[in-house]
């Protein structure tokens, strides 16, 4: 990675971005010109910098800030409270075209999407391609559960849960847990659960 430039005020970020033309931009929520000036810069950058993937650097996991960051074009969020070595992984994943958020941050996104969406994002066609167990795993991911928690709830090993996720990712054409959770969160859990109940009870787990 190479740092193309840096700035500490929102207007300088907006002005400098067209000059630096970075592939990924890391923008702090709090800048010299305001507690949430970074969000204002993000809104402006989203309007004319489609080629740059934006990551919001958070001071804390405040739900409203996380939701606003994604709503205004961020492809990832990373908290200063997280282990710093994870930032490089976050940037690489965003650069590769993926979304980035941890389980707690993802939960806030899912809840906001559920509150403001009435149309299922997992379509009937896609649901029909999935087994009962795959639907169960997908819904638990949408609730923000880890592989270990999902395994405990469904009586599966972590390795088996991971294998299920690989199959689900392929079927739904997604590459991260965040994208998967957002797809499931767009619909009503009751509707997806009802659909899953019509599956054969003989669905078998992928061998660990």
Short mmCIF file of C-alpha atoms in Angstrom, two decimals:
data_model
loop_
_atom_site.label_atom_id
_atom_site.label_comp_id
_atom_site.label_asym_id
_atom_site.label_seq_id
_atom_site.Cartn_x
_atom_site.Cartn_y
_atom_site.Cartn_z
CA UNK A 1 0.00 0.00 0.00
CA UNK A 2 1.11 3.57 -0.65
CA UNK A 3 -0.29 6.73 0.97
CA UNK A 4 -1.16 9.16 -1.81
CA UNK A 5 -2.05 12.09 0.45
CA UNK A 6 -3.72 13.17 3.66
CA UNK A 7 -5.77 16.03 5.10
CA UNK A 8 -7.37 16.92 8.43
CA UNK A 9 -10.27 19.14 7.30
CA UNK A 10 -13.27 18.10 5.24
CA UNK A 11 -12.83 20.78 2.57
CA UNK A 12 -9.20 19.79 2.08
CA UNK A 13 -10.18 16.14 1.73
CA UNK A 14 -12.75 16.95 -0.93
CA UNK A 15 -10.37 19.27 -2.77
CA UNK A 16 -7.42 16.90 -2.56
CA UNK A 17 -9.23 13.74 -3.55
CA UNK A 18 -9.50 14.62 -7.21
CA UNK A 19 -5.77 15.37 -7.20
CA UNK A 20 -4.75 12.18 -5.38
CA UNK A 21 -7.28 9.93 -7.11
CA UNK A 22 -6.79 7.05 -4.61
CA UNK A 23 -8.29 3.59 -5.00
CA UNK A 24 -9.32 3.59 -1.32
CA UNK A 25 -9.86 6.58 0.97
CA UNK A 26 -9.90 6.27 4.77
CA UNK A 27 -11.92 9.12 6.27
CA UNK A 28 -12.29 9.79 9.99
CA UNK A 29 -15.70 10.77 11.34
CA UNK A 30 -14.10 13.46 13.53
CA UNK A 31 -11.95 16.03 11.75
CA UNK A 32 -10.50 19.40 12.75
CA UNK A 33 -13.58 21.22 11.48
CA UNK A 34 -16.17 19.20 13.34
CA UNK A 35 -17.16 16.18 15.41
CA UNK A 36 -18.84 14.60 12.37
CA UNK A 37 -17.23 16.56 9.57
CA UNK A 38 -16.04 13.30 8.02
CA UNK A 39 -19.64 12.30 7.30
CA UNK A 40 -20.19 15.58 5.46
CA UNK A 41 -17.06 14.94 3.39
CA UNK A 42 -18.29 11.43 2.67
CA UNK A 43 -21.58 12.74 1.30
CA UNK A 44 -19.75 15.10 -1.06
CA UNK A 45 -17.24 12.50 -2.20
CA UNK A 46 -19.95 9.96 -2.94
CA UNK A 47 -21.45 12.38 -5.47
CA UNK A 48 -18.45 12.56 -7.80
CA UNK A 49 -15.86 9.94 -6.90
CA UNK A 50 -17.38 6.64 -8.00
CA UNK A 51 -13.92 5.20 -8.70
CA UNK A 52 -12.73 5.56 -5.09
CA UNK A 53 -13.87 3.10 -2.43
CA UNK A 54 -14.48 4.84 0.87
CA UNK A 55 -13.86 3.52 4.41
CA UNK A 56 -15.17 5.42 7.45
CA UNK A 57 -12.85 5.46 10.50
CA UNK A 58 -15.04 5.51 13.61
CA UNK A 59 -14.28 6.81 17.09
CA UNK A 60 -16.86 4.37 18.48
CA UNK A 61 -19.53 1.98 17.21
CA UNK A 62 -22.34 4.52 17.24
CA UNK A 63 -25.26 2.95 15.32
CA UNK A 64 -26.46 6.12 13.60
CA UNK A 65 -22.96 6.98 12.34
CA UNK A 66 -22.43 3.45 10.99
CA UNK A 67 -25.75 3.48 9.15
CA UNK A 68 -25.15 6.98 7.77
CA UNK A 69 -21.67 6.04 6.57
CA UNK A 70 -22.97 3.14 4.48
CA UNK A 71 -25.99 5.13 3.36
CA UNK A 72 -23.69 7.79 1.92
CA UNK A 73 -21.39 5.48 0.04
CA UNK A 74 -18.91 3.91 2.45
CA UNK A 75 -17.86 0.40 1.51
CA UNK A 76 -16.54 -0.32 4.97
CA UNK A 77 -16.33 0.98 8.54
CA UNK A 78 -13.51 0.46 11.02
CA UNK A 79 -13.43 1.55 14.66
CA UNK A 80 -10.35 2.97 16.38
CA UNK A 81 -11.26 0.61 19.24
CA UNK A 82 -10.59 -2.44 17.06
CA UNK A 83 -7.19 -4.11 16.75
CA UNK A 84 -5.14 -1.87 14.46
CA UNK A 85 -3.71 -4.75 12.43
CA UNK A 86 -7.23 -5.41 11.14
CA UNK A 87 -7.27 -2.10 9.29
CA UNK A 88 -5.00 -3.40 6.52
CA UNK A 89 -7.33 -6.37 6.01
CA UNK A 90 -10.31 -4.01 5.91
CA UNK A 91 -8.67 -1.88 3.22
CA UNK A 92 -7.67 -4.91 1.14
CA UNK A 93 -11.19 -6.34 1.27
CA UNK A 94 -12.78 -3.05 0.28
CA UNK A 95 -10.25 -2.69 -2.52
CA UNK A 96 -11.29 -6.13 -3.74
CA UNK A 97 -14.88 -4.93 -4.02
CA UNK A 98 -16.22 -6.34 -0.74
CA UNK A 99 -18.08 -4.66 2.11
CA UNK A 100 -16.48 -4.55 5.56
CA UNK A 101 -18.07 -4.41 9.03
CA UNK A 102 -17.75 -6.49 12.18
CA UNK A 103 -20.68 -8.45 13.65
CA UNK A 104 -21.91 -5.66 15.92
CA UNK A 105 -21.70 -3.05 13.15
CA UNK A 106 -23.45 -5.41 10.78
CA UNK A 107 -26.26 -5.86 13.31
CA UNK A 108 -26.93 -2.11 13.28
CA UNK A 109 -27.15 -2.13 9.47
CA UNK A 110 -29.50 -5.10 9.48
CA UNK A 111 -31.82 -3.53 12.04
CA UNK A 112 -31.95 -0.26 10.12
CA UNK A 113 -32.69 -2.07 6.87
CA UNK A 114 -35.44 -4.12 8.50
CA UNK A 115 -36.99 -0.92 9.87
CA UNK A 116 -37.03 0.86 6.52
CA UNK A 117 -37.60 -1.90 3.99
CA UNK A 118 -40.82 -3.69 3.15
CA UNK A 119 -39.59 -5.63 0.10
CA UNK A 120 -37.58 -8.86 0.44
CA UNK A 121 -34.06 -8.66 -0.95
CA UNK A 122 -33.71 -12.43 -1.05
CA UNK A 123 -36.07 -13.17 -3.92
CA UNK A 124 -38.35 -16.18 -4.17
CA UNK A 125 -36.16 -17.60 -6.92
CA UNK A 126 -33.08 -17.45 -4.73
CA UNK A 127 -34.94 -18.90 -1.76
CA UNK A 128 -36.05 -21.82 -3.90
CA UNK A 129 -32.40 -22.60 -4.61
CA UNK A 130 -31.62 -22.99 -0.91
CA UNK A 131 -32.16 -25.80 1.56
CA UNK A 132 -33.88 -25.40 4.90
CA UNK A 133 -30.53 -25.50 6.72
CA UNK A 134 -29.00 -22.90 4.39
CA UNK A 135 -31.91 -20.56 5.08
CA UNK A 136 -31.47 -21.08 8.82
CA UNK A 137 -27.76 -20.29 8.63
CA UNK A 138 -28.42 -17.21 6.47
CA UNK A 139 -31.01 -15.83 8.89
CA UNK A 140 -28.69 -16.32 11.86
CA UNK A 141 -25.90 -14.50 10.01
CA UNK A 142 -28.38 -11.65 9.48
CA UNK A 143 -28.86 -11.54 13.25
CA UNK A 144 -25.13 -10.96 13.67
CA UNK A 145 -24.24 -14.38 15.10
CA UNK A 146 -20.73 -15.76 14.68
CA UNK A 147 -20.03 -19.19 13.16
CA UNK A 148 -19.51 -20.57 16.67
CA UNK A 149 -22.85 -19.20 17.89
CA UNK A 150 -24.64 -20.48 14.80
CA UNK A 151 -23.10 -23.90 15.32
CA UNK A 152 -24.24 -24.02 18.95
CA UNK A 153 -27.76 -23.00 18.04
CA UNK A 154 -28.10 -25.48 15.17
CA UNK A 155 -26.03 -28.29 16.66
CA UNK A 156 -23.30 -28.04 14.01
CA UNK A 157 -19.52 -27.68 14.13
CA UNK A 158 -17.94 -24.36 13.18
CA UNK A 159 -16.37 -26.07 10.18
CA UNK A 160 -19.77 -27.27 8.96
CA UNK A 161 -21.22 -23.77 9.35
CA UNK A 162 -18.30 -22.39 7.34
CA UNK A 163 -18.99 -24.93 4.59
CA UNK A 164 -22.65 -23.96 4.52
CA UNK A 165 -21.65 -20.31 4.15
CA UNK A 166 -19.40 -21.11 1.19
CA UNK A 167 -22.34 -22.80 -0.55
CA UNK A 168 -24.70 -19.93 0.33
CA UNK A 169 -22.22 -17.34 -0.96
CA UNK A 170 -22.03 -19.17 -4.26
CA UNK A 171 -25.81 -19.53 -4.61
CA UNK A 172 -26.54 -15.89 -3.76
CA UNK A 173 -23.48 -14.48 -5.56
CA UNK A 174 -22.14 -12.62 -2.52
CA UNK A 175 -18.66 -12.69 -0.99
CA UNK A 176 -19.00 -11.39 2.58
CA UNK A 177 -21.19 -11.90 5.64
CA UNK A 178 -22.25 -8.24 5.46
CA UNK A 179 -23.66 -8.64 1.95
CA UNK A 180 -25.38 -11.88 2.96
CA UNK A 181 -26.92 -10.29 6.06
CA UNK A 182 -28.19 -7.31 4.09
CA UNK A 183 -29.85 -9.59 1.54
CA UNK A 184 -31.69 -11.51 4.25
CA UNK A 185 -32.50 -8.41 6.29
CA UNK A 186 -34.48 -6.87 3.43
CA UNK A 187 -37.24 -9.43 3.88
CA UNK A 188 -39.40 -10.30 6.84
CA UNK A 189 -37.91 -13.02 9.01
CA UNK A 190 -41.34 -14.59 9.34
CA UNK A 191 -41.66 -14.95 5.57
CA UNK A 192 -38.26 -16.56 5.20
CA UNK A 193 -38.93 -18.84 8.16
CA UNK A 194 -42.23 -19.97 6.68
CA UNK A 195 -40.52 -20.70 3.41
CA UNK A 196 -37.81 -22.70 5.16
CA UNK A 197 -40.43 -24.80 6.94
CA UNK A 198 -41.69 -26.13 3.60
CA UNK A 199 -38.33 -27.80 3.01
CA UNK A 200 -37.76 -31.49 3.58
CA UNK A 201 -36.73 -32.32 7.11
CA UNK A 202 -34.17 -34.69 5.59
CA UNK A 203 -31.79 -31.88 4.54
CA UNK A 204 -28.36 -33.14 5.54
CA UNK A 205 -25.42 -31.11 6.79
CA UNK A 206 -22.31 -30.77 4.68
CA UNK A 207 -19.74 -33.13 6.21
CA UNK A 208 -17.26 -31.43 8.54
#
